[in-house]
mmCIF file of C-alpha atoms (C1' of nucleotides) in Angstrom:
data_model
loop_
_atom_site.group_PDB
_atom_site.id
_atom_site.type_symbol
_atom_site.label_atom_id
_atom_site.label_comp_id
_atom_site.label_asym_id
_atom_site.label_seq_id
_atom_site.Cartn_x
_atom_site.Cartn_y
_atom_site.Cartn_z
ATOM 1 C CA MET A 7 138.213 -51.765 -111.948
ATOM 2 C CA GLY A 8 139.544 -49.731 -109.118
ATOM 3 C CA ARG A 9 142.695 -50.070 -107.174
ATOM 4 C CA SER A 10 144.113 -53.477 -106.510
ATOM 5 C CA PRO A 11 144.157 -54.476 -102.845
ATOM 6 C CA CYS A 12 147.252 -53.506 -100.906
ATOM 7 C CA CYS A 13 148.015 -57.130 -100.197
ATOM 8 C CA GLU A 14 146.872 -60.618 -100.949
ATOM 9 C CA LYS A 15 143.966 -60.816 -98.574
ATOM 10 C CA ALA A 16 143.503 -64.536 -98.937
ATOM 11 C CA HIS A 17 146.810 -65.188 -97.217
ATOM 12 C CA THR A 18 146.791 -62.616 -94.461
ATOM 13 C CA ASN A 19 145.692 -62.802 -90.870
ATOM 14 C CA LYS A 20 143.136 -60.343 -89.587
ATOM 15 C CA GLY A 21 141.927 -59.285 -86.218
ATOM 16 C CA ALA A 22 143.813 -59.056 -82.982
ATOM 17 C CA TRP A 23 147.567 -59.430 -83.027
ATOM 18 C CA THR A 24 149.226 -62.245 -81.141
ATOM 19 C CA LYS A 25 152.255 -61.792 -78.901
ATOM 20 C CA GLU A 26 154.377 -63.656 -81.373
ATOM 21 C CA GLU A 27 153.340 -61.399 -84.225
ATOM 22 C CA ASP A 28 154.129 -58.378 -82.093
ATOM 23 C CA GLN A 29 157.570 -59.736 -81.295
ATOM 24 C CA ARG A 30 158.308 -60.425 -84.925
ATOM 25 C CA LEU A 31 157.256 -56.952 -85.929
ATOM 26 C CA ILE A 32 159.255 -55.285 -83.170
ATOM 27 C CA ALA A 33 162.322 -57.342 -83.938
ATOM 28 C CA HIS A 34 162.123 -56.542 -87.624
ATOM 29 C CA ILE A 35 161.690 -52.816 -87.120
ATOM 30 C CA LYS A 36 164.492 -52.744 -84.568
ATOM 31 C CA ALA A 37 166.744 -54.433 -87.076
ATOM 32 C CA HIS A 38 165.695 -52.625 -90.227
ATOM 33 C CA GLY A 39 163.844 -49.536 -89.144
ATOM 34 C CA GLU A 40 160.425 -48.295 -90.203
ATOM 35 C CA GLY A 41 159.311 -48.042 -93.782
ATOM 36 C CA CYS A 42 158.683 -50.292 -96.774
ATOM 37 C CA TRP A 43 155.493 -51.434 -95.117
ATOM 38 C CA ARG A 44 154.373 -53.292 -98.186
ATOM 39 C CA SER A 45 157.347 -55.586 -98.177
ATOM 40 C CA LEU A 46 157.737 -55.717 -94.412
ATOM 41 C CA PRO A 47 155.291 -58.555 -93.677
ATOM 42 C CA LYS A 48 157.121 -60.938 -95.964
ATOM 43 C CA ALA A 49 160.517 -59.853 -94.703
ATOM 44 C CA ALA A 50 159.413 -60.189 -91.101
ATOM 45 C CA GLY A 51 157.679 -63.487 -91.654
ATOM 46 C CA LEU A 52 154.257 -62.104 -90.875
ATOM 47 C CA LEU A 53 151.009 -63.091 -92.510
ATOM 48 C CA ARG A 54 149.711 -59.578 -92.287
ATOM 49 C CA CYS A 55 148.908 -56.731 -94.612
ATOM 50 C CA GLY A 56 151.572 -54.022 -94.659
ATOM 51 C CA LYS A 57 149.055 -51.457 -93.571
ATOM 52 C CA SER A 58 148.098 -53.601 -90.645
ATOM 53 C CA CYS A 59 151.760 -53.803 -89.594
ATOM 54 C CA ARG A 60 152.156 -50.062 -89.867
ATOM 55 C CA LEU A 61 149.044 -49.440 -87.809
ATOM 56 C CA ARG A 62 150.046 -51.940 -85.168
ATOM 57 C CA TRP A 63 153.457 -50.356 -84.833
ATOM 58 C CA ILE A 64 152.288 -46.762 -84.818
ATOM 59 C CA ASN A 65 149.306 -47.212 -82.551
ATOM 60 C CA TYR A 66 150.532 -49.823 -80.163
ATOM 61 C CA LEU A 67 154.107 -51.034 -80.354
ATOM 62 C CA ARG A 68 156.109 -47.847 -80.781
ATOM 63 C CA PRO A 69 158.378 -47.455 -77.758
ATOM 64 C CA ASP A 70 157.721 -43.741 -77.325
ATOM 65 C CA LEU A 71 154.000 -44.156 -76.790
ATOM 66 C CA LYS A 72 152.534 -42.658 -73.681
ATOM 67 C CA ARG A 73 150.131 -45.047 -72.032
ATOM 68 C CA GLY A 74 147.391 -44.255 -69.614
ATOM 69 C CA ASN A 75 144.683 -41.693 -69.175
ATOM 70 C CA PHE A 76 144.703 -38.291 -70.757
ATOM 71 C CA THR A 77 145.441 -35.463 -68.377
ATOM 72 C CA ASP A 78 143.166 -32.443 -68.037
ATOM 73 C CA GLU A 79 145.835 -30.425 -69.780
ATOM 74 C CA GLU A 80 145.823 -32.802 -72.711
ATOM 75 C CA ASP A 81 142.037 -32.678 -72.710
ATOM 76 C CA GLU A 82 141.962 -28.934 -73.085
ATOM 77 C CA LEU A 83 144.717 -28.988 -75.662
ATOM 78 C CA ILE A 84 142.806 -31.469 -77.758
ATOM 79 C CA ILE A 85 139.686 -29.357 -77.545
ATOM 80 C CA LYS A 86 141.527 -26.214 -78.572
ATOM 81 C CA LEU A 87 143.343 -27.926 -81.389
ATOM 82 C CA HIS A 88 140.156 -29.532 -82.611
ATOM 83 C CA GLU A 89 138.498 -26.165 -82.618
ATOM 84 C CA PHE A 90 141.053 -24.884 -85.089
ATOM 85 C CA LEU A 91 141.927 -28.016 -86.996
ATOM 86 C CA GLY A 92 138.735 -30.017 -87.053
ATOM 87 C CA ASN A 93 139.068 -33.776 -87.363
ATOM 88 C CA LYS A 94 142.710 -33.593 -88.367
ATOM 89 C CA TRP A 95 143.667 -36.223 -85.848
ATOM 90 C CA SER A 96 147.164 -36.703 -87.139
ATOM 91 C CA LEU A 97 147.900 -33.003 -86.825
ATOM 92 C CA ILE A 98 146.456 -32.959 -83.345
ATOM 93 C CA ALA A 99 148.438 -36.057 -82.423
ATOM 94 C CA GLY A 100 151.574 -34.348 -83.650
ATOM 95 C CA ARG A 101 151.085 -31.785 -80.885
ATOM 96 C CA LEU A 102 150.637 -34.390 -78.188
ATOM 97 C CA PRO A 103 153.882 -36.289 -77.717
ATOM 98 C CA GLY A 104 153.347 -39.982 -77.143
ATOM 99 C CA ARG A 105 149.763 -39.945 -78.342
ATOM 100 C CA THR A 106 148.553 -41.380 -81.621
ATOM 101 C CA ASP A 107 145.929 -40.088 -83.982
ATOM 102 C CA ASN A 108 143.870 -43.220 -83.434
ATOM 103 C CA GLU A 109 144.041 -42.832 -79.679
ATOM 104 C CA ILE A 110 143.018 -39.199 -79.834
ATOM 105 C CA LYS A 111 140.232 -39.960 -82.274
ATOM 106 C CA ASN A 112 138.885 -42.650 -79.980
ATOM 107 C CA TYR A 113 139.278 -40.442 -76.950
ATOM 108 C CA TRP A 114 137.461 -37.651 -78.703
ATOM 109 C CA ASN A 115 134.566 -39.846 -79.691
ATOM 110 C CA THR A 116 134.193 -41.484 -76.301
ATOM 111 C CA HIS A 117 135.083 -38.768 -73.792
ATOM 112 C CA VAL A 118 135.619 -35.290 -75.144
ATOM 113 C CA LYS A 119 132.445 -35.159 -77.195
ATOM 114 C CA ARG A 120 130.450 -35.997 -74.103
ATOM 115 C CA LYS A 121 132.390 -33.497 -72.040
ATOM 116 C CA LEU A 122 131.657 -30.707 -74.501
ATOM 117 C CA LEU A 123 128.009 -31.627 -74.733
ATOM 118 C CA ALA A 124 127.831 -31.476 -70.954
ATOM 119 C CA ARG A 125 129.256 -27.974 -71.194
ATOM 120 C CA GLY A 126 126.568 -27.120 -73.690
ATOM 121 C CA VAL A 127 129.005 -26.934 -76.553
ATOM 122 C CA ASP A 128 128.586 -28.486 -79.957
ATOM 123 C CA PRO A 129 131.626 -30.744 -80.380
ATOM 124 C CA GLN A 130 131.766 -30.203 -84.118
ATOM 125 C CA THR A 131 131.378 -26.461 -84.346
ATOM 126 C CA HIS A 132 132.564 -25.601 -80.829
ATOM 127 C CA ARG A 133 129.675 -23.213 -80.592
ATOM 128 C CA PRO A 134 127.232 -23.176 -77.737
ATOM 129 C CA LEU A 135 124.358 -25.529 -78.448
ATOM 130 C CA ASN A 136 121.863 -22.670 -78.058
ATOM 131 C CA ALA A 137 123.932 -20.712 -80.546
ATOM 132 C CA GLY A 138 121.432 -17.890 -80.845
ATOM 133 C CA THR A 139 122.237 -16.405 -77.490
ATOM 134 C CA ALA A 140 125.653 -16.841 -76.033
ATOM 135 C CA ALA A 141 127.356 -17.053 -79.386
ATOM 136 C CA VAL A 142 126.098 -13.682 -80.485
ATOM 137 C CA GLN A 143 126.880 -11.997 -77.216
ATOM 138 C CA GLY A 144 130.340 -13.447 -77.048
ATOM 139 C CA ILE A 145 131.087 -15.215 -73.826
ATOM 140 C CA HIS A 146 133.951 -13.569 -72.041
ATOM 141 C CA THR A 147 134.166 -14.275 -68.389
ATOM 142 C CA PRO A 148 137.182 -15.184 -66.299
ATOM 143 C CA SER A 149 135.611 -18.435 -65.218
ATOM 144 C CA SER A 150 134.788 -19.448 -68.748
ATOM 145 C CA PRO A 151 137.305 -18.164 -71.219
ATOM 146 C CA ALA A 152 136.075 -17.938 -74.742
ATOM 147 C CA VAL A 153 138.074 -20.834 -76.042
ATOM 148 C CA ALA A 154 137.319 -23.165 -73.201
ATOM 149 C CA SER A 155 133.651 -22.302 -73.277
ATOM 150 C CA GLY A 156 133.438 -23.395 -76.846
ATOM 151 C CA ALA A 157 133.375 -20.090 -78.654
ATOM 152 C CA SER A 158 134.410 -20.485 -82.260
ATOM 153 C CA PRO A 159 137.323 -18.588 -83.753
ATOM 154 C CA HIS A 160 134.760 -16.355 -85.337
ATOM 155 C CA GLN A 161 133.356 -15.495 -81.959
ATOM 156 C CA LEU A 162 136.795 -14.975 -80.579
ATOM 157 C CA ALA A 163 137.479 -12.455 -83.233
ATOM 158 C CA GLY A 164 134.155 -10.777 -83.721
ATOM 159 C CA GLY A 165 132.619 -11.141 -80.328
ATOM 160 C CA SER A 166 135.398 -9.680 -78.294
ATOM 161 C CA SER A 167 136.192 -6.104 -77.468
ATOM 162 C CA CYS A 168 139.109 -6.290 -79.866
ATOM 163 C CA SER A 169 136.999 -5.484 -82.880
ATOM 164 C CA PRO A 170 137.802 -2.048 -84.143
ATOM 165 C CA ASP A 171 134.319 -1.547 -85.491
ATOM 166 C CA ALA A 172 130.868 -2.712 -84.684
ATOM 167 C CA SER A 173 130.827 -5.305 -87.447
ATOM 168 C CA GLY A 174 133.667 -7.116 -85.831
ATOM 169 C CA HIS A 175 135.891 -6.742 -88.857
ATOM 170 C CA SER A 176 139.382 -5.498 -88.490
ATOM 171 C CA SER A 177 140.283 -2.469 -90.505
ATOM 172 C CA ASP A 178 143.728 -3.924 -90.994
ATOM 173 C CA ALA A 179 143.512 -6.313 -93.893
ATOM 174 C CA ASP A 180 146.607 -8.134 -92.723
ATOM 175 C CA ASP A 181 144.773 -9.369 -89.668
ATOM 176 C CA SER A 182 141.968 -10.984 -91.616
ATOM 177 C CA VAL A 183 142.873 -14.414 -92.788
ATOM 178 C CA SER A 184 140.795 -17.016 -94.511
ATOM 179 C CA LEU A 185 141.175 -20.516 -93.283
ATOM 180 C CA PRO A 186 141.619 -23.198 -95.879
ATOM 181 C CA PRO A 187 138.184 -24.122 -97.257
ATOM 182 C CA SER A 188 138.318 -27.594 -95.777
ATOM 183 C CA LEU A 189 139.093 -26.246 -92.343
ATOM 184 C CA ALA A 190 136.555 -23.486 -92.588
ATOM 185 C CA GLY A 191 134.061 -26.107 -93.626
ATOM 186 C CA ASN A 192 134.861 -28.207 -90.611
ATOM 187 C CA LEU A 193 134.313 -25.236 -88.401
ATOM 188 C CA GLY A 194 131.046 -24.479 -90.046
ATOM 189 C CA VAL A 195 132.064 -21.033 -91.117
ATOM 190 C CA GLY A 196 133.239 -19.338 -94.229
ATOM 191 C CA MET A 197 135.518 -16.355 -93.953
ATOM 192 C CA ILE A 198 136.981 -16.219 -90.502
ATOM 193 C CA ASP A 199 138.317 -13.045 -89.050
ATOM 194 C CA LEU A 200 140.959 -14.328 -86.685
ATOM 195 C CA ASN A 201 142.207 -11.154 -85.174
ATOM 196 C CA LEU A 202 144.112 -12.902 -82.432
ATOM 197 C CA SER A 203 147.250 -10.872 -82.362
ATOM 198 C CA ILE A 204 149.424 -11.592 -79.354
ATOM 199 C CA SER A 205 150.712 -8.071 -79.078
ATOM 200 C CA PRO A 206 147.366 -6.581 -78.252
ATOM 201 C CA PRO A 207 146.194 -4.015 -80.785
ATOM 202 C CA CYS A 208 143.219 -3.441 -78.613
ATOM 203 C CA GLN A 209 142.289 -2.749 -75.036
ATOM 204 C CA PRO A 210 142.067 -5.704 -72.716
ATOM 205 C CA PRO A 211 138.604 -6.210 -71.310
ATOM 206 C CA LEU A 212 137.330 -4.670 -68.123
ATOM 207 C CA SER A 213 136.145 -7.370 -65.798
ATOM 208 C CA ARG A 214 134.902 -7.740 -62.287
ATOM 209 C CA GLU A 215 136.937 -10.166 -60.255
ATOM 210 C CA ALA A 216 135.605 -12.528 -57.645
ATOM 211 C CA ASP A 217 136.411 -10.000 -54.938
ATOM 212 C CA GLY A 218 134.151 -7.508 -56.672
ATOM 213 C CA VAL A 219 136.918 -5.187 -57.818
ATOM 214 C CA LEU A 220 136.965 -4.038 -61.434
ATOM 215 C CA ARG A 221 140.227 -4.728 -63.170
ATOM 216 C CA THR A 222 141.423 -4.410 -66.709
ATOM 217 C CA GLY A 223 143.526 -6.974 -68.459
ATOM 218 C CA TYR A 224 143.322 -10.609 -69.246
ATOM 219 C CA SER A 225 143.271 -13.244 -66.578
ATOM 220 C CA GLU A 226 145.816 -15.993 -66.890
ATOM 221 C CA ARG A 227 143.291 -18.338 -68.421
ATOM 222 C CA GLU A 228 141.958 -15.680 -70.753
ATOM 223 C CA LYS A 229 145.246 -15.072 -72.439
ATOM 224 C CA ILE A 230 144.572 -16.796 -75.690
ATOM 225 C CA CYS A 231 148.145 -17.685 -76.181
ATOM 226 C CA LEU A 232 148.237 -19.946 -79.135
ATOM 227 C CA CYS A 233 151.970 -20.063 -79.093
ATOM 228 C CA LEU A 234 153.965 -23.180 -79.524
ATOM 229 C CA ASN A 235 153.971 -24.158 -75.901
ATOM 230 C CA ARG A 236 150.230 -23.931 -75.432
ATOM 231 C CA LEU A 237 149.556 -25.849 -78.581
ATOM 232 C CA GLY A 238 152.064 -28.458 -77.706
ATOM 233 C CA LEU A 239 154.490 -27.439 -80.370
ATOM 234 C CA HIS A 240 158.159 -27.359 -79.903
ATOM 235 C CA GLY A 241 160.855 -24.844 -80.472
ATOM 236 C CA GLY A 242 159.317 -21.667 -79.090
ATOM 237 C CA GLU A 243 159.359 -19.958 -82.433
ATOM 238 C CA GLY A 244 156.915 -17.431 -83.703
ATOM 239 C CA CYS A 245 155.523 -16.351 -80.395
ATOM 240 C CA SER A 246 156.138 -12.895 -79.092
ATOM 241 C CA CYS A 247 154.909 -13.796 -75.635
ATOM 242 C CA VAL A 248 158.030 -15.779 -74.875
ATOM 243 C CA GLY A 249 160.319 -13.094 -76.088
ATOM 244 C CA SER A 250 161.874 -14.993 -78.946
ATOM 245 C CA SER A 251 160.254 -14.437 -82.270
ATOM 246 C CA SER A 252 161.817 -16.056 -85.241
ATOM 247 C CA SER A 253 159.209 -15.746 -87.896
ATOM 248 C CA SER A 254 161.392 -16.209 -90.919
ATOM 249 C CA SER A 255 159.607 -19.372 -91.879
ATOM 250 C CA LEU A 256 156.185 -17.952 -91.308
ATOM 251 C CA HIS A 257 153.687 -16.596 -93.725
ATOM 252 C CA PRO A 258 154.562 -13.011 -94.528
ATOM 253 C CA ALA A 259 150.998 -11.888 -95.033
ATOM 254 C CA SER A 260 149.750 -12.765 -91.604
ATOM 255 C CA SER A 261 150.733 -11.674 -88.166
ATOM 256 C CA GLY A 262 151.049 -12.945 -84.618
ATOM 257 C CA VAL A 263 149.000 -16.018 -83.991
ATOM 258 C CA LEU A 264 147.852 -16.180 -87.533
ATOM 259 C CA ARG A 265 151.374 -16.400 -88.791
ATOM 260 C CA PHE A 266 151.800 -19.293 -86.494
ATOM 261 C CA LEU A 267 148.551 -20.958 -87.421
ATOM 262 C CA ASP A 268 149.248 -20.573 -91.081
ATOM 263 C CA ALA A 269 152.780 -21.796 -91.050
ATOM 264 C CA SER A 270 152.876 -24.318 -88.307
ATOM 265 C CA LEU A 271 149.479 -25.786 -87.645
ATOM 266 C CA PHE A 272 149.036 -26.765 -91.240
ATOM 267 C CA ARG A 273 152.509 -28.138 -91.594
ATOM 268 C CA ASP A 274 153.146 -31.769 -90.972
ATOM 269 C CA PRO A 275 154.491 -31.817 -87.410
ATOM 270 C CA LYS A 276 156.597 -34.865 -88.118
ATOM 271 C CA VAL A 277 158.636 -32.883 -90.575
ATOM 272 C CA GLN A 278 160.914 -30.818 -88.405
ATOM 273 C "C1'" DA B 21 124.425 -66.337 -61.359
ATOM 274 C "C1'" DA B 22 122.952 -65.554 -65.991
ATOM 275 C "C1'" DT B 23 121.822 -62.496 -69.490
ATOM 276 C "C1'" DT B 24 121.668 -58.162 -71.749
ATOM 277 C "C1'" DT B 25 123.306 -53.691 -72.733
ATOM 278 C "C1'" DC B 26 126.805 -50.349 -72.934
ATOM 279 C "C1'" DC B 27 131.363 -48.669 -73.632
ATOM 280 C "C1'" DG B 28 136.190 -48.356 -75.005
ATOM 281 C "C1'" DC B 29 139.627 -49.570 -77.930
ATOM 282 C "C1'" DA B 30 142.131 -51.975 -81.547
ATOM 283 C "C1'" DA B 31 141.877 -52.875 -86.116
ATOM 284 C "C1'" DC B 32 140.007 -52.580 -90.802
ATOM 285 C "C1'" DC B 33 138.489 -50.202 -95.022
ATOM 286 C "C1'" DG B 34 138.547 -47.059 -98.564
ATOM 287 C "C1'" DC B 35 140.039 -42.766 -100.185
ATOM 288 C "C1'" DC B 36 143.534 -39.259 -101.018
ATOM 289 C "C1'" DG B 37 147.879 -37.183 -102.060
ATOM 290 C "C1'" DC B 38 152.689 -37.572 -102.989
ATOM 291 C "C1'" DC B 39 156.324 -39.483 -105.531
ATOM 292 C "C1'" DC B 40 158.427 -41.970 -109.117
ATOM 293 C "C1'" DT B 41 158.613 -43.654 -113.769
ATOM 294 C "C1'" DG C 9 151.250 -34.903 -118.200
ATOM 295 C "C1'" DA C 10 149.481 -39.588 -117.139
ATOM 296 C "C1'" DG C 11 149.409 -43.564 -114.538
ATOM 297 C "C1'" DG C 12 150.669 -46.647 -110.927
ATOM 298 C "C1'" DG C 13 152.609 -47.654 -106.321
ATOM 299 C "C1'" DC C 14 152.814 -46.571 -101.762
ATOM 300 C "C1'" DG C 15 152.136 -44.389 -97.346
ATOM 301 C "C1'" DG C 16 149.075 -41.898 -94.603
ATOM 302 C "C1'" DC C 17 144.638 -40.390 -92.913
ATOM 303 C "C1'" DG C 18 139.885 -40.354 -91.223
ATOM 304 C "C1'" DG C 19 135.625 -42.894 -90.701
ATOM 305 C "C1'" DT C 20 133.728 -47.024 -89.271
ATOM 306 C "C1'" DT C 21 133.341 -51.646 -87.440
ATOM 307 C "C1'" DG C 22 133.518 -55.341 -84.289
ATOM 308 C "C1'" DC C 23 135.288 -57.593 -80.293
ATOM 309 C "C1'" DG C 24 135.960 -57.993 -75.385
ATOM 310 C "C1'" DG C 25 135.252 -56.421 -70.868
ATOM 311 C "C1'" DA C 26 132.426 -53.766 -67.543
ATOM 312 C "C1'" DA C 27 128.153 -52.404 -65.803
ATOM 313 C "C1'" DA C 28 123.345 -52.914 -65.336
ATOM 314 C "C1'" DT C 29 119.245 -55.682 -64.969
#
DNA sequence: AATTTCCGCAACCGCCGCCCT
DNA sequence: GAGGGCGGCGGTTGCGGAAAT
């Protein structure tokens, strides 16, 4: 019954890797490249499961890995990406060069979760923990931009001044996009109205600055630029805010950010 | 100084989806 | 179209070191 094990467990080592095993694995991959993980252990003279070799290489031995602490920038990027992608660690890792899914997953569970809880934000839903108040009102202050404060995409869309009507629904059907069910499920919402167009179809908010003067427009941190650069993607495509917009590969039914989210965020980043 | 508890990280496990036959 | 093989992913576990008692 069931699937046969990926390798003969009786004859494989488990647990921490030794230096010698690492060297063998590195030498083999340098000579033959990645791939064929199932046959690699035998070819490399390792008493390890192929999966174990793959994991060791990807998470620890790869030469392009970035070691050391996560920067604040990476922190925020992870939070934003998690807000939209949920626990899709591999997708998130694809946007953070030199970081692995395992590393990000661990970092999330040990640091970011705590950080968000300290901010009063539910790390799973990205909604304020006392969701009955701030979430409904829609947090929108220069010192705590909606995304950073943990507002969900739903709040971003419906709670902002961008909503053309009181219900928060856009009258333009093209701007309303359903997330894939799995993603929507992760975010704890159903239909999400992500009216996050970059070219603003709406008035920027009126806000009082620290000096007490009322100004219109978005502060630097409030610009919810989900373009490639902010999300750690490469190529600069599909973002009007950088002047170059090549959206040929993007979903025709969506616009602005949503085009980008649809076409790029849910595409395997490793496939360029 | 010894012991216990906590924390972070590497590694494992099982499931899923893609691809090939 | 069905079934099997394989790679990849996400959740979980367990070990080792740090901090607390």
